[in-house]
Coordinates of C-alpha atoms in Angstrom, one line a residue:
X76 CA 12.4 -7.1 23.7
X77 CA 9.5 -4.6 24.3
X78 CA 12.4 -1.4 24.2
X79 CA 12.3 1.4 22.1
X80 CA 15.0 0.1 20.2
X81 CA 13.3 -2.9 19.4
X82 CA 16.6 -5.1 20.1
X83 CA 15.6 -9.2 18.9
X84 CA 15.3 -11.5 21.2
X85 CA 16.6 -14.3 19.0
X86 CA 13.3 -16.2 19.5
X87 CA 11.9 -17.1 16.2
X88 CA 9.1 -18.9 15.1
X89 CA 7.8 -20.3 11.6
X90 CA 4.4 -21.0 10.0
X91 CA 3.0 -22.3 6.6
X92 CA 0.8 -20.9 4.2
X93 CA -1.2 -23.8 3.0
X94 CA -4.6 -22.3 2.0
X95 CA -5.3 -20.8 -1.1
X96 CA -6.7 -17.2 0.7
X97 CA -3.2 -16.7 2.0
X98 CA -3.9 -17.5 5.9
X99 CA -1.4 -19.1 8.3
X100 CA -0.9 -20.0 11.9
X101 CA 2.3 -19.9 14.2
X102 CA 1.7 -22.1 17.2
X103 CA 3.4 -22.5 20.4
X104 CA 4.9 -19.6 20.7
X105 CA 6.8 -17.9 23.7
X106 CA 7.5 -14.3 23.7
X107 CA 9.6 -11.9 26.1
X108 CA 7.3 -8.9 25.2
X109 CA 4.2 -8.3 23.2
X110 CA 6.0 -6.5 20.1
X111 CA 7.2 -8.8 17.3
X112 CA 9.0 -8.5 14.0
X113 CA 6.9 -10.5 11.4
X114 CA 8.1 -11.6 7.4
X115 CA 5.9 -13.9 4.9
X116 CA 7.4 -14.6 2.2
X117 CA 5.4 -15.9 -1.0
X118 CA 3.3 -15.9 -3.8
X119 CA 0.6 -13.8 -4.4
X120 CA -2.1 -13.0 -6.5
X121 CA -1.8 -10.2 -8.8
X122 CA -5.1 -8.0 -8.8
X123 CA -3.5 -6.3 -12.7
X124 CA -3.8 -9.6 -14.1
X125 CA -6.0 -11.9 -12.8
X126 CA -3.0 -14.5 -12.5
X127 CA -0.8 -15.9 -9.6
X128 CA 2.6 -14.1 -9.7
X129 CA 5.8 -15.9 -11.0
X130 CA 8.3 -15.5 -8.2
X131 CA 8.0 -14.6 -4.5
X132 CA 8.0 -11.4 -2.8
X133 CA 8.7 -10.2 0.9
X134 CA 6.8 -8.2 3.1
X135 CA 7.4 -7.4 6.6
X136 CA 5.4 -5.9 9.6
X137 CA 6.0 -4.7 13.0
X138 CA 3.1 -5.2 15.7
X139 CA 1.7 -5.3 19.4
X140 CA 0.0 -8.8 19.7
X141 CA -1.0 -7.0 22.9
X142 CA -4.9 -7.8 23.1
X143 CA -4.8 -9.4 19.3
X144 CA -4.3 -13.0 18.0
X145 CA -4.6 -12.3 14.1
X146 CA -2.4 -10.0 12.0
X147 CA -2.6 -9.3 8.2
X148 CA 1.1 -8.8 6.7
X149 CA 0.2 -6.7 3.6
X150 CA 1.2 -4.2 1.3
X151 CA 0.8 -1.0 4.6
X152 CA 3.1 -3.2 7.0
X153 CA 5.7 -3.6 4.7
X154 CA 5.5 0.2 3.3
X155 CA 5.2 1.3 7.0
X156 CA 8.2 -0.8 8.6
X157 CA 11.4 1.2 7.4
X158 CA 9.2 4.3 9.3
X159 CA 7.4 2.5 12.4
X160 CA 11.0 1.2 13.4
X161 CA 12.7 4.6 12.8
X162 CA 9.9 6.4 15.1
X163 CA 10.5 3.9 18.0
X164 CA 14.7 3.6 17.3
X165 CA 14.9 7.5 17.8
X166 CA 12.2 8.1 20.7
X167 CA 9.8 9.7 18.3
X168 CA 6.8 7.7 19.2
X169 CA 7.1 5.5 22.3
X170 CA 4.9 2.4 21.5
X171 CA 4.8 0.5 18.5
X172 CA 1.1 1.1 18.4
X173 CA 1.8 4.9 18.2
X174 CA 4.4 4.8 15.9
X175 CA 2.0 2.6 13.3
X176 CA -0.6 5.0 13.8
X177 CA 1.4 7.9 12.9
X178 CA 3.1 6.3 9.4
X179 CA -0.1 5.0 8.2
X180 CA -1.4 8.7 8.5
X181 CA 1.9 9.7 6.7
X182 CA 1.4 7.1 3.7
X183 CA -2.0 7.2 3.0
X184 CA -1.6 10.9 2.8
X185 CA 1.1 10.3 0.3
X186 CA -1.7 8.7 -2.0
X187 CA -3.8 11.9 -1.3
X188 CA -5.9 9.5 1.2
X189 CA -7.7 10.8 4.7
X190 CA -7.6 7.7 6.9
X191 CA -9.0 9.4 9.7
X192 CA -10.9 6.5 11.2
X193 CA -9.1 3.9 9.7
X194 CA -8.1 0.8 11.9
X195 CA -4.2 -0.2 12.2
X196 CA -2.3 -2.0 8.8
X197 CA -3.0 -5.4 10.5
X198 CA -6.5 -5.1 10.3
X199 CA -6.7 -4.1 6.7
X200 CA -7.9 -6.6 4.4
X201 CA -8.5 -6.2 0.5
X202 CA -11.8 -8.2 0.5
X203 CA -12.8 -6.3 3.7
X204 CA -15.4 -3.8 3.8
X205 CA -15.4 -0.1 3.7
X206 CA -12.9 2.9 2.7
X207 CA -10.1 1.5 4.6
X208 CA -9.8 -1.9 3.2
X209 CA -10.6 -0.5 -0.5
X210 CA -7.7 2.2 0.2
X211 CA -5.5 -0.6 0.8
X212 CA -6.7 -2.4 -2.3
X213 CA -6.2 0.8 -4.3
X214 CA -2.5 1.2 -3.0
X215 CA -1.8 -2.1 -4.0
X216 CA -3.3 -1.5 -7.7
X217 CA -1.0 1.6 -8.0
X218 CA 1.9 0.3 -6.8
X219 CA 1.8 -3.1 -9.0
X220 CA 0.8 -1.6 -12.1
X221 CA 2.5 -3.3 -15.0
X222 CA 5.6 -3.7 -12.9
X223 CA 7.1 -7.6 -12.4
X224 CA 7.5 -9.1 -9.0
X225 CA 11.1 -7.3 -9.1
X226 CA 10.1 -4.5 -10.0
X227 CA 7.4 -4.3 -7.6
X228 CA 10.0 -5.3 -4.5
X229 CA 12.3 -2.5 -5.9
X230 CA 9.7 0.0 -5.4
X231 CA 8.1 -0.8 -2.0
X232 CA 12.1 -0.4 -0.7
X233 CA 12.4 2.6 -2.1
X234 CA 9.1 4.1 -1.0
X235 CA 10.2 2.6 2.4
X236 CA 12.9 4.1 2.7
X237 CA 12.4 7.5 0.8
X238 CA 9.8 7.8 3.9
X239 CA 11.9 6.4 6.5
X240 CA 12.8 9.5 8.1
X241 CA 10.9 12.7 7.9
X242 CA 7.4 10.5 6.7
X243 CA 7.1 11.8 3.4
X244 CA 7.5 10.4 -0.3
X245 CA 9.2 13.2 -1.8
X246 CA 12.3 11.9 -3.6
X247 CA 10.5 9.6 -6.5
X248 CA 8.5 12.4 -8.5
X249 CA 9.1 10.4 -12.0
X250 CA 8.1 7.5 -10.8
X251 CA 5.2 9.0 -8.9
X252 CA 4.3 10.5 -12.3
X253 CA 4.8 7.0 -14.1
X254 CA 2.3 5.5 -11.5
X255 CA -0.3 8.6 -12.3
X256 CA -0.1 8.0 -16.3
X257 CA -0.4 4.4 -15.7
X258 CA -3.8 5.0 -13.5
X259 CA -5.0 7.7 -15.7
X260 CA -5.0 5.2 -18.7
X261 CA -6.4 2.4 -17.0
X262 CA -9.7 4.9 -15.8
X263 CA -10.2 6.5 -18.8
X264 CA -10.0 3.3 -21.1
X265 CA -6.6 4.2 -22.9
X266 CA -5.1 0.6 -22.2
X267 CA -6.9 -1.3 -24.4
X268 CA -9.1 -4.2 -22.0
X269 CA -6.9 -3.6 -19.0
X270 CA -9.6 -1.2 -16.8
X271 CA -10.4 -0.2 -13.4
X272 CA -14.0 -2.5 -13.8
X273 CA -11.5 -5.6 -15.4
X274 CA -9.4 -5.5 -12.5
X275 CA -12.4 -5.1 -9.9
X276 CA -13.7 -8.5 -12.4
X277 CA -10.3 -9.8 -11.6
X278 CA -10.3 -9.7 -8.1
X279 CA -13.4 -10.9 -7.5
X280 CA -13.0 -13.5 -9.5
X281 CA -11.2 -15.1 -7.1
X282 CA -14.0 -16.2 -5.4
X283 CA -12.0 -14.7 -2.1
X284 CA -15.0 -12.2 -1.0
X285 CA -16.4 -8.9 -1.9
X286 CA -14.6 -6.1 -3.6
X287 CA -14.1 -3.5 -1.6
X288 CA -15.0 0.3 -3.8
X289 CA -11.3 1.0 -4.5
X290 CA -11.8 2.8 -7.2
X291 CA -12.6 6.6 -6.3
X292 CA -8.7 6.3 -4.6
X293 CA -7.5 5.3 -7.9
X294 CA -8.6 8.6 -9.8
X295 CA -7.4 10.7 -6.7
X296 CA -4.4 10.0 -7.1
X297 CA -3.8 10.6 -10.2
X298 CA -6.0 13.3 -10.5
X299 CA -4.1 14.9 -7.7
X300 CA -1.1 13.8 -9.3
X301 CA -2.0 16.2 -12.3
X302 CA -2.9 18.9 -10.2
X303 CA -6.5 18.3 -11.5
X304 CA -8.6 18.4 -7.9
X305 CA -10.9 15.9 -6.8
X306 CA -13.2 15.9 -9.5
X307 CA -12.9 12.9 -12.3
X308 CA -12.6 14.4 -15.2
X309 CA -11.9 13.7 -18.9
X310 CA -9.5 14.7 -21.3
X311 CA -11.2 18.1 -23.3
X312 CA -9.9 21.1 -24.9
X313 CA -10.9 23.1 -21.7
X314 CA -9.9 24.0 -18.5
X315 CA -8.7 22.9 -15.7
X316 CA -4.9 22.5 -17.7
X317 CA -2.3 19.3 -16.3
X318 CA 0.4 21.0 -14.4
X319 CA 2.7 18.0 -13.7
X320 CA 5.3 18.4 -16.4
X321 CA 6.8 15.3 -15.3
X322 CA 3.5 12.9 -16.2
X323 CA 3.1 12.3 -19.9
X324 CA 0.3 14.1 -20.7
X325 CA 1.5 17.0 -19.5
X326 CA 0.0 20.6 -20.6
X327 CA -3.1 18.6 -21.8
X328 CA -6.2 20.1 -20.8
X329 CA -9.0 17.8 -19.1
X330 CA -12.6 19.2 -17.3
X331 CA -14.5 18.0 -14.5
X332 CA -17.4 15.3 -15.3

């Protein structure tokens, strides 16, 4: 209703996703304020394996059509929602716009990424160009992993709500450290044919547009992860030593390439 406490209007209108890039329209549509409340549920295309996925998934957003016509629902707007709705439900922020701004900062922080300069989570796009989109695409890498579609649903809820109130994702430090192992095997070639230049083959195989350099957010987070730095390194009998007891390669010892 265009309120802080975002109260629905009961108005509610549907759309179809009938193209094969995942784009839909919602016509005739009558709104009392510029904020809505968006779900799509689907399929999707999994950028791990190449292949379709084998049940749906949810993802929500919150956004200002104020002055827009297009939104992306992705992998930020649904990671941001739990947060963006607390914000304006408890007078933290006052616009929706606001309150966007300030949980994006809060997640992509929680992969170790700046987004300074970034646009809003509606405007990101995994075959878009530049950091933001391939920060985006790298989020989405990380968070997949091996998991199922389940799996993956159980874990953008509980990253949603971990950071729900006070912004930060403090309370999964296994699974965090799961996420890092998984990355750190995939860059360093320790999972057989599944690597990071497979799944950039993957993706833009798809034939959906250019691939975005996703990569370099990949190895910072789990490099961060391991208390490594920024620099990629390699696993070596020398310094710099992995300080996350909670990762599996714990205690080994890595330097910078």
């Amino acid at each position: 209703d265009g309120s802080r406490s975002l109260v629905q209007t009961g108005r509610t209108f549907g759309g179809e996703i009938i193209t094969d890039d995942g784009r839909f329209s919602v016509n005739n549509v009558s709104l009392k304020s510029s904020y809505v409340r968006m779900t799509a549920n689907g399929f999707y295309r999994n950028e791990v394996t190449g292949k379709n996925s084998t049940a749906s998934i949810v993802l929500n957003a919150y956004s200002d059509l104020q002055a827009r016509s297009s939104v992306n629902i992705n992998l930020l707007t649904h990671l941001e929602y739990y947060r963006v709705g607390y914000l304006m439900e408890n007078g933290l922020e006052s616009t929706i716009k606001a309150s966007k701004k300030r949980a994006q900062k809060e997640i992509f922080a929680a992969f170790g990424i700046d987004n300074a300069g970034f646009g809003y989570s509606e405007d990101l796009d995994v075959f878009g160009e530049g950091d933001q989109n391939a920060a985006l695409l790298a989020m989405s890498i990380l968070l997949q992993g091996d998991r199922s579609e389940a799996d993956l649903s159980a874990l953008l809820a509980s990253f949603g709500k971990d950071i729900e109130k006070d912004g930060k994702w403090d309370e999964n430090a296994v699974t965090r450290a799961k996420i890092a192992d998984w990355a750190d095997s995939v860059d360093l070639g320790l999972k057989g044919s599944l690597t990071l230049s497979k799944i950039e083959s993957n993706v833009s195989g798809w034939g959906l547009g250019t691939v975005p350099a996703f990569q370099k957010y990949v190895r910072n987070f789990w490099c961060r992860e391991y208390g490594l730095g920024d620099c990629f390194i390699v696993p070596s009998p020398t310094d710099p030593e992995n300080t996350n007891e909670n990762v599996a390669r714990a205690a080994s010892m890595y330097v910078c390439n």
